[in-house]
Coordinates of C-alpha atoms in Angstrom, one line a residue:
M1 CA 0.0 0.0 0.0
L2 CA 1.2 3.5 -0.8
D3 CA -0.5 6.4 1.0
L4 CA 0.2 9.9 -0.5
T5 CA -2.9 11.5 1.0
S6 CA -2.7 15.3 1.7
N7 CA 0.8 15.7 0.2
K8 CA 0.1 18.7 -2.0
A9 CA 1.0 16.6 -5.1
G10 CA -1.1 18.9 -7.2
Q11 CA 1.4 21.8 -6.7
V12 CA 4.2 19.9 -8.5
K13 CA 4.3 18.3 -11.8
I14 CA 3.8 14.5 -11.6
E15 CA 6.2 12.7 -13.9
P16 CA 4.7 10.1 -16.4
H17 CA 6.9 7.4 -14.9
A18 CA 6.4 8.3 -11.2
F19 CA 5.1 4.8 -10.4
N20 CA 7.7 2.8 -12.3
G21 CA 8.8 -0.2 -10.5
L22 CA 5.6 -0.6 -8.5
E23 CA 4.1 -3.5 -10.4
N24 CA 3.1 -5.2 -7.2
L25 CA 1.4 -2.2 -5.6
R26 CA -2.2 -3.1 -4.7
I27 CA -3.5 0.0 -2.8
L28 CA -2.8 3.6 -3.7
F29 CA -4.1 6.7 -1.9
L30 CA -3.9 10.1 -3.7
A31 CA -6.7 11.8 -1.9
N32 CA -6.8 15.5 -0.9
N33 CA -4.0 16.6 -3.2
S34 CA -5.6 19.2 -5.4
L35 CA -5.0 17.1 -8.5
L36 CA -6.5 18.1 -11.8
Y37 CA -7.5 14.8 -13.4
N38 CA -7.2 16.1 -16.9
N39 CA -3.6 17.2 -16.3
L40 CA -2.4 13.8 -15.1
P41 CA 0.0 12.1 -17.5
K42 CA -1.6 9.4 -19.7
E43 CA 1.2 6.9 -18.9
L44 CA 1.0 7.5 -15.1
F45 CA -0.8 4.3 -14.1
I46 CA 0.7 1.9 -16.7
P47 CA 3.1 0.3 -14.3
L48 CA 0.4 -0.4 -11.7
K49 CA -0.7 -3.7 -13.2
S50 CA -1.6 -5.2 -9.7
L51 CA -3.5 -2.2 -8.4
V52 CA -6.9 -3.2 -6.9
Q53 CA -7.8 -0.1 -4.9
L54 CA -7.4 3.6 -5.9
N55 CA -8.5 6.6 -3.9
L56 CA -8.5 9.9 -5.8
K57 CA -11.2 11.7 -3.6
F58 CA -11.2 15.3 -2.6
N59 CA -9.0 16.7 -5.3
T60 CA -10.0 19.5 -7.7
L61 CA -13.1 19.6 -9.8
P62 CA -13.9 19.5 -12.7
G63 CA -12.4 16.6 -14.8
N64 CA -13.7 13.1 -14.2
I65 CA -15.3 12.2 -17.5
A66 CA -11.9 11.9 -19.3
I67 CA -10.3 10.0 -16.4
G68 CA -10.9 6.8 -18.3
R69 CA -8.0 7.6 -20.7
I70 CA -5.4 7.2 -17.9
M71 CA -7.1 4.3 -16.1
T72 CA -7.3 1.9 -19.0
P73 CA -4.1 0.1 -17.8
L74 CA -5.6 -0.7 -14.4
L75 CA -7.2 -3.9 -15.5
N76 CA -7.2 -5.4 -12.0
L77 CA -8.8 -2.3 -10.4
E78 CA -11.7 -3.3 -8.1
S79 CA -12.4 -0.2 -6.0
L80 CA -12.3 3.4 -7.1
Q81 CA -12.9 6.5 -5.0
I82 CA -13.1 9.6 -7.1
D83 CA -14.6 13.1 -7.4
I84 CA -17.5 13.4 -9.8
S85 CA -18.3 16.6 -11.5
N86 CA -21.6 17.8 -12.9
Q87 CA -21.9 16.3 -16.3
S88 CA -25.0 15.6 -18.4
G89 CA -25.4 12.1 -19.7
Y90 CA -22.4 9.8 -19.2
L91 CA -20.4 10.3 -16.0
F92 CA -17.4 8.6 -17.4
D93 CA -16.2 8.1 -21.0
R94 CA -16.3 4.8 -22.9
Q95 CA -12.7 4.0 -22.1
I96 CA -13.5 3.2 -18.4
S97 CA -15.6 0.3 -19.5
S98 CA -12.2 -1.6 -20.0
L99 CA -12.1 -1.9 -16.2
H100 CA -14.0 -5.2 -16.1
K101 CA -13.1 -6.0 -12.5
L102 CA -14.3 -2.6 -11.1
R103 CA -17.0 -3.4 -8.5
K104 CA -16.9 -0.5 -6.1
L105 CA -17.4 3.2 -6.9
V106 CA -17.4 5.9 -4.1
S107 CA -17.8 9.6 -4.8
G108 CA -15.7 12.3 -3.2
Y109 CA -16.4 15.9 -4.2
C110 CA -19.6 15.6 -6.2
S111 CA -21.7 18.1 -8.2
I112 CA -24.1 15.7 -9.8
L113 CA -27.6 17.1 -10.0
M114 CA -29.3 14.4 -12.1
L115 CA -28.9 10.7 -12.9
D116 CA -30.4 9.0 -15.9
K117 CA -30.0 5.8 -18.0
F118 CA -26.7 7.1 -19.5
S119 CA -25.0 7.9 -16.1
F120 CA -23.6 4.4 -15.6
A121 CA -23.8 3.0 -19.1
Y122 CA -20.1 2.1 -19.0
L123 CA -20.0 0.8 -15.4
Q124 CA -22.7 -1.9 -15.6
Q125 CA -20.6 -4.4 -13.6
L126 CA -20.8 -2.3 -10.4
E127 CA -21.8 -4.0 -7.2
Y128 CA -21.1 -1.2 -4.7
L129 CA -22.1 2.4 -5.4
D130 CA -21.8 5.1 -2.8
L131 CA -23.0 8.6 -4.0
S132 CA -23.7 9.9 -0.4
S133 CA -21.6 12.9 -1.0
C134 CA -23.7 14.0 -3.9
S135 CA -26.8 16.3 -3.6
I136 CA -28.9 14.8 -6.3
S137 CA -32.2 16.6 -7.1
K138 CA -33.5 14.6 -10.0
F139 CA -33.7 10.9 -10.9
R140 CA -34.9 9.7 -14.2
L141 CA -36.4 6.2 -14.7
C142 CA -33.8 3.5 -15.3
A143 CA -30.9 5.3 -13.8
F144 CA -29.9 2.0 -12.1
C145 CA -31.8 -0.5 -14.1
K146 CA -28.8 -1.7 -16.0
L147 CA -26.7 -2.3 -12.9
R148 CA -27.8 -6.0 -12.6
R149 CA -25.1 -6.8 -10.1
L150 CA -25.6 -3.8 -7.8
E151 CA -25.8 -4.9 -4.2
F152 CA -25.1 -1.7 -2.3
L153 CA -26.5 1.7 -3.0
S154 CA -26.1 4.9 -0.9
L155 CA -27.7 8.1 -2.0
N156 CA -28.1 11.6 -0.7
F157 CA -31.2 13.3 -1.9
H158 CA -32.1 17.0 -2.1
L159 CA -35.6 16.5 -3.6
R160 CA -38.2 19.1 -2.9
S161 CA -40.9 17.6 -5.0
K162 CA -43.3 14.7 -5.1
F163 CA -42.5 11.1 -4.8
G164 CA -41.5 10.6 -8.4
G165 CA -37.7 10.8 -7.9
I166 CA -37.4 8.2 -5.1
G167 CA -40.1 6.2 -6.8
N168 CA -38.0 5.8 -9.9
V169 CA -35.0 4.7 -7.7
L170 CA -37.1 2.1 -6.0
K171 CA -38.6 0.8 -9.2
D172 CA -35.0 0.4 -10.6
M173 CA -34.1 -1.8 -7.6
K174 CA -36.3 -4.7 -9.1
S175 CA -33.7 -5.0 -11.9
T176 CA -30.7 -5.1 -9.5
S177 CA -29.3 -7.6 -7.0
I178 CA -29.8 -5.0 -4.2
I179 CA -28.9 -6.1 -0.6
S180 CA -28.3 -2.7 1.1
L181 CA -30.1 0.6 0.3
K182 CA -29.2 3.8 2.1
I183 CA -31.1 7.1 1.4
R184 CA -30.7 10.3 3.3
H185 CA -32.3 13.8 3.1
L186 CA -35.3 12.7 1.3
L187 CA -37.3 15.9 1.3
C188 CA -40.1 14.8 -1.0
V189 CA -43.5 13.7 0.2
V190 CA -44.4 10.0 0.4
T191 CA -48.2 10.1 0.0
K192 CA -48.9 6.5 1.1
F193 CA -46.5 5.1 3.6
P194 CA -45.3 2.4 3.9
G195 CA -46.7 1.1 0.7
D196 CA -45.0 3.6 -1.6
V197 CA -41.6 2.6 -0.2
F198 CA -41.8 -1.1 0.2
V199 CA -44.0 -2.4 -2.5
G200 CA -41.3 -1.9 -5.1
L201 CA -38.8 -3.7 -2.9
Y202 CA -40.9 -6.7 -1.8
N203 CA -39.7 -9.2 -4.4
T204 CA -36.0 -8.2 -4.1
S205 CA -33.2 -9.8 -2.0
I206 CA -32.7 -6.6 0.1
Q207 CA -31.5 -7.1 3.7
L208 CA -30.9 -3.5 4.8
I209 CA -32.9 -0.3 4.3
E210 CA -31.9 3.0 5.7
I211 CA -34.2 5.9 4.8
T212 CA -33.3 8.6 7.2
D213 CA -33.5 12.4 7.8
S214 CA -36.7 14.2 6.9
L215 CA -38.9 11.7 5.2
R216 CA -42.3 13.5 4.7
V217 CA -45.3 11.3 5.0
G218 CA -48.6 12.5 3.4
G219 CA -52.1 11.8 4.6
G220 CA -53.0 8.9 2.2
E221 CA -54.0 5.5 3.5
S222 CA -51.7 2.7 2.5
T223 CA -53.1 -0.8 2.0
F224 CA -49.6 -2.4 1.8
Y225 CA -47.8 -3.0 5.1
K226 CA -45.5 -5.9 4.2
L227 CA -41.8 -5.7 4.5
P228 CA -39.6 -7.7 2.1
P229 CA -39.2 -11.2 3.5
S230 CA -35.4 -10.9 3.1
L231 CA -35.2 -7.6 5.0
Q232 CA -33.4 -7.9 8.3
H233 CA -32.4 -4.3 9.2
L234 CA -34.7 -1.2 8.8
D235 CA -33.7 2.3 9.8
L236 CA -36.4 5.0 9.5
S237 CA -34.8 7.4 12.0
N238 CA -35.5 11.2 11.9
D239 CA -38.3 10.8 9.4
T240 CA -41.2 12.8 11.2
L241 CA -43.2 9.6 11.3
M242 CA -46.5 9.9 13.4
K243 CA -47.8 6.4 12.6
L244 CA -46.1 3.0 12.0
S245 CA -47.8 -0.3 11.2
L246 CA -45.7 -3.0 9.5
Q247 CA -45.7 -6.7 9.0
M248 CA -42.2 -7.7 10.0
P249 CA -42.0 -11.4 10.7
Y250 CA -38.4 -11.7 9.6
L251 CA -37.0 -8.3 10.6
T252 CA -34.2 -8.5 13.2
S253 CA -33.4 -4.7 13.7
L254 CA -35.7 -1.7 13.7
N255 CA -34.5 1.9 14.3
V256 CA -37.3 4.6 14.4
R257 CA -35.6 7.1 16.7
Y258 CA -36.1 10.8 16.3
N259 CA -39.8 10.5 15.1
S260 CA -43.1 11.5 16.6
L261 CA -44.7 8.1 17.4
G262 CA -45.6 8.9 21.1
A263 CA -49.3 9.6 20.6
F264 CA -49.7 6.6 18.2
L265 CA -47.9 4.1 20.4
S266 CA -49.9 5.0 23.5
D267 CA -52.9 3.2 22.0
N268 CA -51.4 1.1 19.2
I269 CA -48.6 -1.3 18.4
Y270 CA -46.2 -1.0 15.5
M271 CA -46.4 -4.6 14.4
T272 CA -49.3 -6.1 12.4
S273 CA -47.8 -9.6 12.2
S274 CA -48.4 -12.0 15.1
Q275 CA -44.7 -12.6 15.6
T276 CA -41.4 -11.2 14.6
D277 CA -37.7 -12.2 14.8
L278 CA -36.8 -8.7 16.0
K279 CA -33.7 -8.6 18.2
I280 CA -33.1 -4.8 18.4
I281 CA -35.7 -2.1 18.6
D282 CA -34.8 1.7 19.0
L283 CA -37.8 3.9 19.9
S284 CA -35.7 6.7 21.5
W285 CA -36.6 10.4 21.0
N286 CA -40.3 9.8 20.2
S287 CA -42.0 11.7 22.9
I288 CA -43.4 8.4 24.3
Y289 CA -45.4 8.9 27.5
H290 CA -47.2 5.5 27.6
L291 CA -47.0 2.1 25.8
M292 CA -49.5 -0.6 25.4
F293 CA -49.1 -3.6 27.7
S294 CA -48.8 -6.0 24.8
I295 CA -46.5 -3.9 22.6
F296 CA -43.7 -6.4 22.8
H297 CA -45.8 -9.5 22.7
G298 CA -44.7 -11.8 19.8
H299 CA -41.1 -10.7 20.2
P300 CA -39.4 -14.0 21.5
Q301 CA -36.0 -13.0 20.2
L302 CA -35.8 -9.5 21.5
E303 CA -32.4 -8.6 23.0
Q304 CA -32.3 -4.8 23.1
I305 CA -35.0 -2.2 23.7
D306 CA -34.0 1.5 23.5
L307 CA -36.7 3.8 25.0
S308 CA -34.3 6.6 26.1
H309 CA -35.1 10.3 25.8
N310 CA -38.8 9.9 26.1
N311 CA -41.4 10.9 28.7
L312 CA -42.1 7.6 30.5
V313 CA -43.0 7.6 34.2
D314 CA -43.1 3.9 34.6
I315 CA -42.8 0.6 32.7
P316 CA -46.4 0.0 31.4
F317 CA -45.5 -2.9 29.0
D318 CA -45.2 -6.6 29.7
M319 CA -41.7 -8.0 29.9
S320 CA -42.3 -11.3 31.5
H321 CA -41.9 -13.3 28.2
L322 CA -38.7 -11.5 27.0
I323 CA -36.3 -14.3 28.1
N324 CA -33.6 -13.2 25.6
L325 CA -33.6 -9.5 26.6
R326 CA -30.1 -8.3 27.4
L327 CA -30.5 -4.5 27.6
L328 CA -33.4 -2.2 28.5
N329 CA -32.4 1.4 27.9
I330 CA -34.9 3.8 29.6
S331 CA -32.4 6.6 30.4
Y332 CA -33.5 10.2 30.1
N333 CA -37.1 9.6 31.1
S334 CA -39.2 10.7 34.1
I335 CA -39.2 7.5 36.1
S336 CA -39.2 7.9 39.9
H337 CA -39.5 4.2 40.8
F338 CA -40.8 0.8 39.7
N339 CA -44.1 -0.5 41.2
D340 CA -44.1 -3.9 42.9
S341 CA -45.5 -5.7 39.9
T342 CA -42.6 -4.4 37.7
I343 CA -40.0 -5.3 40.3
H344 CA -41.3 -8.8 40.5
T345 CA -41.2 -9.3 36.7
I346 CA -37.7 -7.8 36.4
T347 CA -36.4 -9.9 39.3
D348 CA -37.6 -13.1 37.5
L349 CA -35.7 -11.9 34.4
F350 CA -32.6 -11.1 36.4
K351 CA -32.6 -14.7 37.7
N352 CA -33.0 -16.3 34.3
T353 CA -31.3 -13.8 31.9
E354 CA -28.3 -11.4 31.7
L355 CA -30.6 -8.4 31.5
K356 CA -29.1 -5.0 32.3
I357 CA -31.1 -1.8 32.7
D358 CA -30.0 1.8 32.0
L359 CA -31.8 4.4 34.3
T360 CA -29.4 7.2 33.8
K361 CA -30.9 10.7 34.1
N362 CA -34.3 9.7 35.5
A363 CA -36.1 11.5 38.3
L364 CA -35.5 8.7 40.8
N365 CA -37.1 9.4 44.2
C366 CA -35.5 8.7 47.6
G367 CA -38.5 8.6 50.0
C368 CA -40.5 6.3 52.2
H369 CA -42.9 5.3 49.4
T370 CA -39.9 4.2 47.2
V371 CA -37.8 2.5 49.9
N372 CA -38.7 -1.0 48.6
F373 CA -37.6 0.0 45.1
L374 CA -34.3 1.4 46.5
R375 CA -33.6 -1.8 48.5
W376 CA -34.2 -3.8 45.4
M377 CA -31.8 -1.7 43.4
L378 CA -29.2 -2.1 46.1
E379 CA -29.6 -5.9 45.8
Y380 CA -29.0 -5.8 42.0
T381 CA -26.6 -2.9 41.5
D382 CA -24.6 -4.9 39.0
R383 CA -27.6 -5.1 36.7
F384 CA -27.9 -1.3 36.3
E385 CA -25.7 0.3 33.6
R386 CA -23.6 3.3 34.8
F387 CA -25.1 2.9 38.3
E388 CA -22.6 5.3 39.9
N389 CA -23.9 8.1 37.8
Y390 CA -27.6 7.8 38.9
T391 CA -29.0 10.6 41.1
C392 CA -31.8 10.4 43.6
K393 CA -34.1 13.2 44.7
F394 CA -35.3 13.6 48.3
D395 CA -38.7 15.1 49.3
T396 CA -36.7 18.1 50.4
K397 CA -35.6 18.6 46.7
D398 CA -32.0 17.7 47.5
Y399 CA -30.1 15.4 45.1
I400 CA -27.6 12.7 45.9
L401 CA -25.3 10.6 43.7
F402 CA -25.6 6.8 43.9
S403 CA -21.9 6.5 44.6
D404 CA -23.0 6.5 48.3
F405 CA -26.1 4.5 47.6
K406 CA -25.8 1.9 50.4
Q407 CA -25.5 4.5 53.1
T408 CA -28.4 6.5 51.6
V409 CA -30.7 3.5 51.7
E410 CA -29.8 2.7 55.3
H411 CA -30.5 6.3 56.2
I412 CA -33.9 6.3 54.5
D413 CA -34.7 2.9 56.1
K414 CA -34.0 4.4 59.5
E415 CA -36.0 7.6 58.9
C416 CA -38.9 5.7 57.4
S417 CA -39.0 3.3 60.4
K418 CA -39.8 6.3 62.6
Y419 CA -42.5 7.5 60.3
T420 CA -43.9 3.9 60.1
L421 CA -44.2 3.8 63.9
I422 CA -45.9 7.2 64.0
I423 CA -48.3 6.2 61.1
A424 CA -49.1 2.9 62.9
L425 CA -49.9 4.6 66.2
V426 CA -52.0 7.3 64.5
S427 CA -53.8 4.7 62.4
A428 CA -54.4 2.6 65.6
G429 CA -55.8 5.7 67.3
I430 CA -58.1 6.5 64.4
I431 CA -59.3 2.9 64.3
A432 CA -59.9 2.9 68.0
T433 CA -61.8 6.2 67.9
I434 CA -64.0 4.9 65.0
F435 CA -64.6 1.7 66.9
V436 CA -65.6 3.5 70.1
L437 CA -67.8 5.8 68.1
C438 CA -69.5 2.9 66.3
C439 CA -70.0 1.1 69.6
G440 CA -71.5 4.2 71.1
L441 CA -73.9 4.6 68.1
I442 CA -74.8 0.9 68.2
Y443 CA -75.5 1.1 71.9
R444 CA -77.5 4.3 71.5
Y445 CA -79.7 2.8 68.8
R446 CA -79.5 -0.8 69.9
W447 CA -83.2 -1.2 70.2
T448 CA -83.9 0.4 66.9
L449 CA -81.4 -1.9 65.2
R450 CA -82.7 -5.0 67.0
Y451 CA -86.3 -4.0 66.1
M452 CA -85.4 -3.6 62.4
Y453 CA -83.5 -6.9 62.4
Y454 CA -86.4 -8.9 63.9
M455 CA -89.0 -7.2 61.7
T456 CA -87.0 -8.0 58.6
R457 CA -86.5 -11.5 59.8
S458 CA -90.2 -12.0 60.7
K459 CA -91.1 -10.7 57.2
Y460 CA -89.7 -13.8 55.7
Y461 CA -90.1 -16.4 58.5
R462 CA -93.3 -15.4 60.4
Y463 CA -96.4 -17.6 60.4
K464 CA -99.3 -16.1 58.3
P465 CA -102.9 -17.5 58.7
V466 CA -104.7 -18.2 55.4
D467 CA -107.7 -15.9 56.2
V468 CA -107.2 -12.6 58.0
D469 CA -110.2 -10.3 58.1
E470 CA -109.0 -7.7 60.6
I471 CA -106.1 -5.3 60.4
Y472 CA -104.7 -6.5 63.8
T473 CA -105.0 -10.1 64.9
Y474 CA -105.2 -9.2 68.6
N475 CA -106.7 -6.3 70.5
A476 CA -103.6 -6.3 72.8
F477 CA -100.4 -8.2 73.5
V478 CA -99.9 -8.5 77.2
S479 CA -96.3 -8.5 78.4
Y480 CA -95.8 -9.8 81.9
S481 CA -93.5 -11.8 84.1
D482 CA -94.2 -15.3 85.3
N483 CA -94.8 -14.0 88.8
E484 CA -98.0 -12.3 87.5
R485 CA -99.4 -15.4 85.8
D486 CA -102.3 -15.7 88.3
F487 CA -103.3 -12.1 87.7
I488 CA -103.4 -12.7 83.9
I489 CA -105.4 -16.0 84.3
N490 CA -107.8 -14.9 87.0
E491 CA -108.2 -11.2 86.2
C492 CA -107.3 -10.3 82.6
I493 CA -108.8 -13.1 80.7
P494 CA -112.2 -13.0 82.5
N495 CA -112.5 -9.2 82.5
L496 CA -111.3 -8.5 79.0
E497 CA -111.7 -11.6 76.8
E498 CA -114.8 -13.2 78.4
A499 CA -116.6 -10.0 79.5
F500 CA -115.8 -7.7 76.5
N501 CA -115.1 -10.3 73.8
M502 CA -111.5 -9.1 73.2
R503 CA -108.7 -11.2 71.9
L504 CA -105.5 -11.0 73.9
C505 CA -102.0 -12.4 72.9
L506 CA -100.4 -14.2 75.8
H507 CA -96.9 -15.7 75.4
Q508 CA -97.8 -18.8 77.4
R509 CA -100.8 -19.5 75.2
D510 CA -100.4 -18.0 71.8
F511 CA -96.7 -18.1 70.9
L512 CA -96.0 -20.7 68.1
P513 CA -94.0 -23.7 69.4
G514 CA -90.6 -24.3 67.6
Q515 CA -90.4 -20.6 66.6
D516 CA -87.6 -18.4 67.9
I517 CA -88.8 -16.6 71.0
T518 CA -87.7 -13.2 69.8
V519 CA -89.5 -13.7 66.5
N520 CA -92.6 -14.7 68.4
M521 CA -92.4 -11.5 70.5
T522 CA -91.9 -9.2 67.5
N523 CA -94.7 -10.9 65.5
A524 CA -97.1 -10.6 68.5
I525 CA -96.3 -6.9 68.9
H526 CA -96.7 -6.2 65.2
D527 CA -100.0 -8.1 65.1
S528 CA -101.6 -6.4 68.2
K529 CA -103.4 -3.1 68.3
R530 CA -101.9 -2.2 71.7
I531 CA -99.2 -3.6 73.9
V532 CA -100.0 -3.8 77.6
C533 CA -97.0 -4.1 79.9
V534 CA -97.8 -5.2 83.5
I535 CA -95.1 -3.4 85.4
T536 CA -93.7 -5.1 88.4
R537 CA -90.3 -5.3 89.9
A538 CA -90.0 -8.8 88.4
F539 CA -90.9 -7.2 85.0
L540 CA -88.1 -4.7 85.3
E541 CA -85.6 -7.5 86.2
S542 CA -86.7 -9.8 83.3
Y543 CA -84.6 -9.6 80.1
F544 CA -87.5 -10.8 77.9
C545 CA -90.0 -8.4 79.5
M546 CA -87.7 -5.4 78.9
F547 CA -87.1 -6.7 75.4
E548 CA -90.9 -6.7 74.7
F549 CA -91.1 -3.2 76.2
N550 CA -88.4 -1.8 73.9
M551 CA -89.7 -3.6 70.8
A552 CA -93.1 -2.1 71.5
R553 CA -91.5 1.4 71.7
M554 CA -89.8 0.8 68.3
E555 CA -93.1 -0.5 66.8
G556 CA -94.8 2.8 67.6
T557 CA -91.9 4.9 66.3
Y558 CA -91.1 3.1 63.0
S559 CA -94.2 1.1 62.0
R560 CA -97.1 3.2 63.2
D561 CA -96.0 6.8 62.4
G562 CA -95.0 7.7 66.0
Q563 CA -98.3 6.5 67.6
N564 CA -98.0 5.5 71.3
V565 CA -99.1 1.8 71.2
L566 CA -97.8 1.2 74.8
L567 CA -100.1 1.0 77.8
L568 CA -98.2 0.6 81.1
V569 CA -100.2 -1.0 83.9
F570 CA -98.4 -0.6 87.2
Y571 CA -99.3 -3.7 89.2
D572 CA -96.7 -2.8 91.9
R573 CA -96.1 0.5 93.6
I574 CA -92.7 1.5 92.2
Q575 CA -90.8 4.7 92.8
P576 CA -89.7 6.8 89.8
K577 CA -86.1 6.3 90.6
E578 CA -86.5 2.6 90.1
L579 CA -87.7 3.0 86.5
P580 CA -85.5 2.9 83.4
L581 CA -85.1 6.3 81.7
M582 CA -87.2 5.4 78.7
M583 CA -90.0 4.1 80.9
L584 CA -89.9 7.1 83.1
E585 CA -90.4 9.3 80.0
L586 CA -93.6 7.4 79.1
V587 CA -94.8 7.7 82.7
Q588 CA -94.3 11.5 82.5
Q589 CA -96.4 11.6 79.4
Q590 CA -99.2 9.9 81.5
S591 CA -99.3 6.9 79.3
Y592 CA -99.9 4.5 82.2
I593 CA -102.6 3.3 84.7
E594 CA -102.3 1.8 88.2
Y595 CA -104.0 -1.4 89.3
P596 CA -106.1 -0.4 92.4
H597 CA -106.1 -3.8 94.2
D598 CA -109.6 -3.2 95.7
A599 CA -113.1 -4.4 94.5
A600 CA -114.6 -0.9 93.9
G601 CA -111.5 0.4 92.1
N602 CA -111.1 -2.8 90.0
V603 CA -114.5 -2.2 88.3
L604 CA -113.5 1.2 87.1
F605 CA -110.0 -0.1 86.1
W606 CA -111.5 -2.7 83.7
E607 CA -113.9 -0.2 82.2
K608 CA -110.9 2.1 81.4
M609 CA -109.0 -0.8 79.9
K610 CA -112.0 -1.6 77.7
E611 CA -112.1 2.0 76.4
V612 CA -108.4 1.9 75.6
L613 CA -108.2 -1.6 74.0
I614 CA -111.5 -1.8 71.9

């Protein structure tokens, strides 16, 4: 190899026999020497019979079309890097066609504005064509159609028009052996994406496509979403894409960074095929704030995910199936911590894979609500890329580097333990207060609650006679203690039922056997016009007697619009201080009568009872 790059060779005259004796030279660099191609001696390259690579880039334009006259001796030349001037029609003269082994052509300085069917008429054997240094503005149909062996093509567009130019290039690819296609600065509008781009390449053997920097997508709907089956690498970075839906079962690498896919990907997925061989996906710089849970389903081979420089606040997508994942780059987002579900999923992946995560430049939070996340990070520090550069923000707005992360977590643990104790004590106090309050309310309205319970229960379980002609089954329900049984049998029954044809409900006689006693009581009260309580000291001491008294009070309040259905008959002489508060209130309302215990008074007593109960 002989490297004469940047030696100002153009400032001196190059002798015709300058390369004599270099018959075995294979590589020659003459780049950046201000050479004028037309002034080079015709005999200059005659000795270089073994030359396979020649670099003449970045010399002085113009002068490439006549270069063939001095290159005809280079019969073994395979690679040529050369400046190309703005010429119409043929880029090189016919003499260059003698270079039958020339496979690679790379442009240096380039002023080509248009390519047509004549541009490469004498270079049809090319396999590698790099014109990325050219700013081409017009492509005519069949500019590349005769390059049957062409496998690599790199173009730099400056098209400010409709799709025609790039469309012509893609149509030409059907006639080539294209494997790699790189196109930059495509300023024309692609009306129907992705159909307009990929339909012409579908039946080719292409493996790599890079269409980057300012692809303009129009508003038309495409009906073609299939990528070429042979395609493995697709780069659509910096193309202002707002939607992306592709069938990509065989694609292994996808780069769509520097686009505007955030809004679309929040409710959609980019893949229309059920499964893909994708191993690398770059979604960075897309203003992504949310991703669908299933966005990476059907990606069994996925190894790298790049979601850096977005607006994510958590990891909303499912990762549990990504058993081949090696790198998750979520740097430069707004993530403060991972939730417990995400931690569990990633922990399982840590145990079964070599996964590493990059959380650089996220808004990680150091607080009590994130302490579990911080402990987890401390356990797996080796799984976080550039861990020592992470920063953590306290609730006080202070920041700390993770270089002292262990001490930080221990400090937060200690502080949070104090808060946990305080919260536990306050919570216990609140619960105790609520419990006491509830107990007080239940005690205050205990009889109301019991009455409602038994009435609801009796609604479904009470005994109902087949024929009921009266509103109330009984004139009165008589509540008494067993000590007054003789009074009921010898006085009440003869003087009320037999004398006045009344119907009394007596628990010893009328309660249904086998029925719960409390249900019998509430049913008897509900089915009686009045409730007569024979008040004695034994009555006041009896649980069931007081139960009947309170149920009768609730009956009047809740079932009979506040009517007083209770009639208190004081059989014993009882001092007011011996009475319960609720009973004393009824006595003060004069809703009672005293039994006189003498023959004359008894007659008047039963007359008054008749008036009240009929």
